Coordinates of C-alpha atoms in Angstrom, one line a residue:
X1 CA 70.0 30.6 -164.4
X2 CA 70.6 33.8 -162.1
X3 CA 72.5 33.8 -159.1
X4 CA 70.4 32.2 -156.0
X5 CA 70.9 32.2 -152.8
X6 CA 68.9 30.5 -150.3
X7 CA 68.2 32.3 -147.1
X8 CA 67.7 29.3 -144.3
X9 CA 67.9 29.3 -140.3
X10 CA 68.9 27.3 -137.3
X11 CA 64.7 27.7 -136.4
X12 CA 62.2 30.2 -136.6
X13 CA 62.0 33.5 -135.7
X14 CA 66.0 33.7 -136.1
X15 CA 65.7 36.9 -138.4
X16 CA 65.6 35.6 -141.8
X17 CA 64.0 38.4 -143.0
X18 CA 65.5 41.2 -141.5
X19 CA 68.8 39.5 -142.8
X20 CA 67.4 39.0 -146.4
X21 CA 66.7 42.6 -146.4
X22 CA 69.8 43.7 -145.4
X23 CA 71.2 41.4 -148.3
X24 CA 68.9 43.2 -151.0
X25 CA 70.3 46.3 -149.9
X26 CA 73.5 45.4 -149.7
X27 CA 74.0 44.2 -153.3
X28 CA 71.4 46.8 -154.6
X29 CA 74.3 49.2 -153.3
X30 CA 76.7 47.5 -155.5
X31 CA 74.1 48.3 -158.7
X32 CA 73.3 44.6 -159.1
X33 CA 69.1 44.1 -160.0
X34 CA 68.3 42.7 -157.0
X35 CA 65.0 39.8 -156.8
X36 CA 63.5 38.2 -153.9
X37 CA 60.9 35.5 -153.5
X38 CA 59.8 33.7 -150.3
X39 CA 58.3 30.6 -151.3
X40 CA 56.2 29.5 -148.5
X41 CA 54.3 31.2 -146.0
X42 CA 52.6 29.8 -143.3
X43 CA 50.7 32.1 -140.7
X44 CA 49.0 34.2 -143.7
X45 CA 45.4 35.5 -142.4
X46 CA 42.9 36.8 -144.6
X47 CA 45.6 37.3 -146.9
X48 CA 48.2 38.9 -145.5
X49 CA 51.3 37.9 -145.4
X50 CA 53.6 39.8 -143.2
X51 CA 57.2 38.3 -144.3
X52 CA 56.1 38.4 -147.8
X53 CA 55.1 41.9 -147.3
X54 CA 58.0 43.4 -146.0
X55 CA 60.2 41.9 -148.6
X56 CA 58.1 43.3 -151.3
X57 CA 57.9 47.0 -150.1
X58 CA 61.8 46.8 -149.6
X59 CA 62.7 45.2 -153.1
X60 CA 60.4 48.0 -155.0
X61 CA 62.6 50.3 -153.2
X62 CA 65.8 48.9 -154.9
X63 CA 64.6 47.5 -157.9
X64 CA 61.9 49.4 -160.3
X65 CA 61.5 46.3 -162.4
X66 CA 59.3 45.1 -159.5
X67 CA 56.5 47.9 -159.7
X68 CA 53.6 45.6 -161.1
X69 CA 54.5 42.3 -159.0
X70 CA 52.4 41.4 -155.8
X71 CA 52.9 39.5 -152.9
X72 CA 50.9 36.5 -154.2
X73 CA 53.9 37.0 -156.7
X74 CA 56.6 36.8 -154.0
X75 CA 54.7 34.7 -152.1
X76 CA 53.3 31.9 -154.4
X77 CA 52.2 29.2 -151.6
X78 CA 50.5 30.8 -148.3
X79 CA 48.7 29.0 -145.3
X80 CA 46.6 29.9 -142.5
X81 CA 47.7 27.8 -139.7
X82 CA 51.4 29.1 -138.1
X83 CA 52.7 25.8 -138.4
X84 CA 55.1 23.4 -140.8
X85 CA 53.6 24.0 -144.3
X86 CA 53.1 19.9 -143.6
X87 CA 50.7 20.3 -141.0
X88 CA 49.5 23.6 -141.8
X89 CA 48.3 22.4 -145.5
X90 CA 47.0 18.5 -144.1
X91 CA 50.1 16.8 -145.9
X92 CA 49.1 18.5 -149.6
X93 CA 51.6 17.8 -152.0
X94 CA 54.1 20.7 -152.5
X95 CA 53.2 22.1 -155.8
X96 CA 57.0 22.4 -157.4
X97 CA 54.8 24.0 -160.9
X98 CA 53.8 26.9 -159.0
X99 CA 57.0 27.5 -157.5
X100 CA 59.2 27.2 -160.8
X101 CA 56.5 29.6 -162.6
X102 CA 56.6 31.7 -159.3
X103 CA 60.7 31.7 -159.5
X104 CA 60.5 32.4 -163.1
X105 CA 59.0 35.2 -163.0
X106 CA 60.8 37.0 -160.2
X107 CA 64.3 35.8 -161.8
X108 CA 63.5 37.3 -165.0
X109 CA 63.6 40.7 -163.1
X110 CA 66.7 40.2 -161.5
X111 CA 70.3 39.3 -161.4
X112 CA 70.5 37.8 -157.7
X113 CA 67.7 36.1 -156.5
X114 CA 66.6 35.8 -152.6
X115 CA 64.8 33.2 -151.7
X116 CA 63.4 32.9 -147.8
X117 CA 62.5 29.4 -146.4
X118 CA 60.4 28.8 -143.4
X119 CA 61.4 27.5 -140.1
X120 CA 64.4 25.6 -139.7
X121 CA 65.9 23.2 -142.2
X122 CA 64.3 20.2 -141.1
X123 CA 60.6 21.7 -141.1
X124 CA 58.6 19.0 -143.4
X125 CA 57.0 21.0 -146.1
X126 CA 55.2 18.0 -147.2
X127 CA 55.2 14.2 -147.0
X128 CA 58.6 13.8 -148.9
X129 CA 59.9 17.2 -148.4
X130 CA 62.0 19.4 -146.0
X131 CA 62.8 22.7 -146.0
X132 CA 66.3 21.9 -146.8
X133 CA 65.5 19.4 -149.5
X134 CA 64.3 23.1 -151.6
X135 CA 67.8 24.2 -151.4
X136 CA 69.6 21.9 -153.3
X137 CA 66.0 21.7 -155.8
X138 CA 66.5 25.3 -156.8
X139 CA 70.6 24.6 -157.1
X140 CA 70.9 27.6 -154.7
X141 CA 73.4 28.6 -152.4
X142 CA 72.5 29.0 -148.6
X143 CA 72.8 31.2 -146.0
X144 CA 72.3 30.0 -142.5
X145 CA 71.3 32.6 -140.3
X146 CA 72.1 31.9 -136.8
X147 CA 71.6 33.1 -133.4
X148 CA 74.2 34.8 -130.4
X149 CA 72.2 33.4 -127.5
X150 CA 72.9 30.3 -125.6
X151 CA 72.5 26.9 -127.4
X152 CA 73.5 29.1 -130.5
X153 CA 77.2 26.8 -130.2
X154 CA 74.9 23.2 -130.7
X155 CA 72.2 24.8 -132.9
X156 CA 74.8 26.3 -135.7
X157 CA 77.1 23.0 -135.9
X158 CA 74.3 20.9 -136.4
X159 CA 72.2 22.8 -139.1
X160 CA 76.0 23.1 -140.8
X161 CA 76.6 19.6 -140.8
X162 CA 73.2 18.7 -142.6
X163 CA 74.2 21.7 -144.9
X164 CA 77.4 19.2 -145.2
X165 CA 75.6 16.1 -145.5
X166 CA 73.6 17.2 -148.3
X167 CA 76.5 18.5 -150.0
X168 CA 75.4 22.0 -150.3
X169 CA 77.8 25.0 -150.6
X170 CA 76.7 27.6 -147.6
X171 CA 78.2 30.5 -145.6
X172 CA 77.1 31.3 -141.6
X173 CA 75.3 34.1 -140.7
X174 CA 75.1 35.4 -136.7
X175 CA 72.6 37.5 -136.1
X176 CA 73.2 38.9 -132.6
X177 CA 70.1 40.9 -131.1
X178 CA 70.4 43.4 -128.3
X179 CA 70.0 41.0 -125.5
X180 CA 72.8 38.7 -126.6
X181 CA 75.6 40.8 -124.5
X182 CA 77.2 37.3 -123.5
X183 CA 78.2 35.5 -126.6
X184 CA 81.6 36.9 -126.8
X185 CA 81.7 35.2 -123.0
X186 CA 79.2 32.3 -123.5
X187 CA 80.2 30.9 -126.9
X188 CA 82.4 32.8 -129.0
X189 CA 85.5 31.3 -127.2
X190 CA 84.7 28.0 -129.0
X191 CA 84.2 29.3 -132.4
X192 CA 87.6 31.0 -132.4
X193 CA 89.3 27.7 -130.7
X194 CA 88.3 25.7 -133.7
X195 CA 88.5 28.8 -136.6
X196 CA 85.2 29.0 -137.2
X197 CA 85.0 32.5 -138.7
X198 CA 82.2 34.7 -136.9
X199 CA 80.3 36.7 -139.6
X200 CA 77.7 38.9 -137.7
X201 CA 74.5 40.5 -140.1
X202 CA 74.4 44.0 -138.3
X203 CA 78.4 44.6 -138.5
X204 CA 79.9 41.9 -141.5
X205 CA 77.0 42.0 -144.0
X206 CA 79.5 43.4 -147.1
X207 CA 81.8 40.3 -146.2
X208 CA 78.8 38.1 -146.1
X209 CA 77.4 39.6 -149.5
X210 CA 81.1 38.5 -151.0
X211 CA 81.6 35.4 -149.7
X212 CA 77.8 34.5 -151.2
X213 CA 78.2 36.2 -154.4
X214 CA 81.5 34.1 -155.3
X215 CA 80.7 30.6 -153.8

């Protein structure tokens, strides 16, 4: 099995994918065949997927082996309805033979494979299944991408501590738009009382790359 790691979130709209991306480049830099898959989209209408999209035009970029694959290859499960893949698919059982084939295929291409959630950790994907619950299926590592705005202090701790729970291995990702001026007033203060090191996507994503490639 390749190297995986599992790009996850605190909630949507966090910047998963602009953080996988700058993970793809990132190790593509270091000449390491670089793979990406997101395996669920939800919000896909009349086929297009934008996440799945962007990830695909910016892997063929790094990665020749991908000129033949499609989005239905990076994306192998797509809804219409923006919502959890529960309520967006009426409860259908998450089929794990599409996504194995679906991973198969991509890993075969590459020596790190990215694989993008949806939502939040806790986002049902079906009647037994949460997001998180995919992790530790596909014996990845995670990334949880995190936000600088306020909340962000309550928000990271807990989606770390189900990371814990569940026993999975997994690094902590801030990514700090331009309208998040306060953090290093609001809430950094705390994460530097208790040691919690602060790895931001725009200016630490080389140390980030690291810590994932060894855990």
């Amino acid at each position: 099995m390749k190297k995986r790691i599992f790009i996850t979130a605190t909630n949507t709209d966090i910047g998963k994918t602009y953080t996988t991306k700058l993970i793809l480049k990132e190790f593509a830099s270091r000449n390491i065949r670089v793979g990406v898959i997101k395996l669920i989209e939800t919000g896909v209408v009349n086929g297009f997927a934008p996440d799945g999209s962007e990830l695909l035009a910016c892997v063929k970029e790094l990665n020749d082996e991908f000129k033949n694959i499609t989005t239905k290859d990076i994306v192998p499960i797509v809804y219409e309805l923006p919502a959890a893949p529960f309520v967006a698919s009426n409860n259908t059982p998450l089929d794990f033979k599409k996504l194995n084939l679906a991973v198969g295929k991509i890993e075969n291409l590459c020596d790190v494979l990215i694989i993008e959630g949806a939502g939040g950790l806790y986002v049902p994907v079906d009647g037994n299944t949460m997001m998180i619950d995919l992790i530790k299926y596909f014996k990845a590592t995670a990334l949880l991408v995190t936000h600088c705005s306020l909340g962000c202090i309550n928000d990271t701790l807990l989606s770390s501590k189900a990371l814990l729970d569940k026993e999975i291995r997994h690094s902590i990702a801030f990514n700090c738009r331009n309208n998040d001026e306060s953090f290093e007033e609001i809430s950094a203060p705390y994460f530097t009382k208790i040691g919690f090191e602060v790895l931001k996507v725009d200016e630490n994503i080389d140390t980030i790359c690291d810590v994932l490639y060894n855990q």
